[in-house]
């Protein structure tokens, strides 16, 4: 956009403390060029995000839009909107409240132990891998070993003085209106981000709300992150049988580790640099296997959508991670049993073996119910497949599953052809 005087623009919006940085003509990486090209269209998204702040009339219009978009017929209660706004803009403060009141600190250590098990399982899978050359395999091992772990929460959020210092420049008065509070918090966040340009990158920074029920992998940090919010049922509980914990949070851990080696993460090295570390022939074999995943998911028809198919290309990274994550978690669970002995069956569920409970534990984490509108929107825009496919297609690709449930050769869950990117010795026995 040559009509914009960018130097003048940034000097006007950035804090004075950062002006010398800008005048030094720094090199800027623009990750969203298309955003600038479609700026007019994006203006609508910006104004819709402010709907709750600019009055009931606009909020009602926005709610009509949401109803048509995702089929949500009732508006969220006001307290929930305000709570979400606060936690989004003051994530560390909200995370501190959650951790102090609800998080079992022992879960942090148990999760670290499970990550050890999952990383050992992934390393073993690399050793047994038959399509990677030794040089690429060695670099992959180094990347897996160098993966940073960010678990639970950043320690400073439990220190009142440090937490207050973090928000020291955010000054909100009792007399402020809601929109003024929002505007101040946005301005504070922008100035904070600009001032960070003067500081070195902190690879070990815990950059999300500890109360979030999600998990993350960062390619540029080569780091996995598991906030305290996901270290609870149904994914994890210290009192759960290991079969359920490995099938739950274990598969999530494996999923995030595998992201370091999916279609996108595989383009970055162990230090988070964009670098091709693959042998050419090995890369071709990798892409053959990922194409199998793409085609397999693209063939899936979503119920209740008039024949709409999944977007195999859009979802390939998450699908690779789902498939690899379950395989790693199962392998880690079997290694745990080798070291510690067999588990007792679960009271009331004695008809299921512990291997079967592992897969049931994995499947139940994806139980959900979506409106038809939300389902269509997810398929068209989201890199994640709907939950039913994250269970059924993933487990069709696991020979360990069909073995555990004694599926006959012609069963739907025991197909003659499986798509496998990351495999282990079990795959060769039961494929």
Short mmCIF file of N, CA and C in Angstrom, two decimals, residues 9-10 38 41 74 86 142 146 175 194 202 246-247 262 315 364:
data_model
loop_
_atom_site.label_atom_id
_atom_site.label_comp_id
_atom_site.label_asym_id
_atom_site.label_seq_id
_atom_site.Cartn_x
_atom_site.Cartn_y
_atom_site.Cartn_z
N UNK A 9 3.03 6.85 10.12
CA UNK A 9 1.97 6.13 10.83
C UNK A 9 2.51 5.47 12.10
N UNK A 10 3.60 4.70 11.97
CA UNK A 10 4.11 3.99 13.13
C UNK A 10 4.68 4.93 14.19
N UNK A 38 -6.51 -7.07 1.67
CA UNK A 38 -7.96 -7.15 1.83
C UNK A 38 -8.40 -6.33 3.05
N UNK A 41 -12.13 -5.33 3.53
CA UNK A 41 -13.01 -6.41 3.97
C UNK A 41 -12.81 -6.70 5.46
N UNK A 74 -29.58 -18.36 21.19
CA UNK A 74 -29.71 -17.51 22.38
C UNK A 74 -28.41 -16.76 22.63
N UNK A 86 -12.65 -9.84 30.13
CA UNK A 86 -11.62 -9.65 31.15
C UNK A 86 -10.52 -10.69 31.03
N UNK A 142 17.30 -34.84 17.11
CA UNK A 142 17.82 -33.65 17.80
C UNK A 142 16.71 -32.63 18.04
N UNK A 146 15.28 -31.35 21.67
CA UNK A 146 15.42 -29.92 22.01
C UNK A 146 14.08 -29.24 22.27
N UNK A 175 -14.67 5.03 37.66
CA UNK A 175 -15.62 5.89 36.93
C UNK A 175 -15.60 5.65 35.42
N UNK A 194 4.66 -3.18 21.41
CA UNK A 194 5.68 -2.36 20.75
C UNK A 194 6.96 -2.29 21.59
N UNK A 202 12.06 -14.12 24.24
CA UNK A 202 12.11 -15.07 25.35
C UNK A 202 11.45 -16.37 24.90
N UNK A 246 -3.22 -41.78 29.61
CA UNK A 246 -2.43 -41.86 28.37
C UNK A 246 -3.33 -41.70 27.14
N UNK A 247 -4.56 -42.25 27.21
CA UNK A 247 -5.48 -42.06 26.10
C UNK A 247 -6.00 -40.64 26.00
N UNK A 262 4.88 -32.15 11.28
CA UNK A 262 3.80 -32.23 10.30
C UNK A 262 4.16 -31.40 9.07
N UNK A 315 -7.00 -29.59 6.63
CA UNK A 315 -6.90 -30.26 7.93
C UNK A 315 -5.71 -31.19 8.05
N UNK A 364 -13.48 -40.47 24.11
CA UNK A 364 -14.45 -39.68 24.86
C UNK A 364 -14.04 -38.22 25.00
#
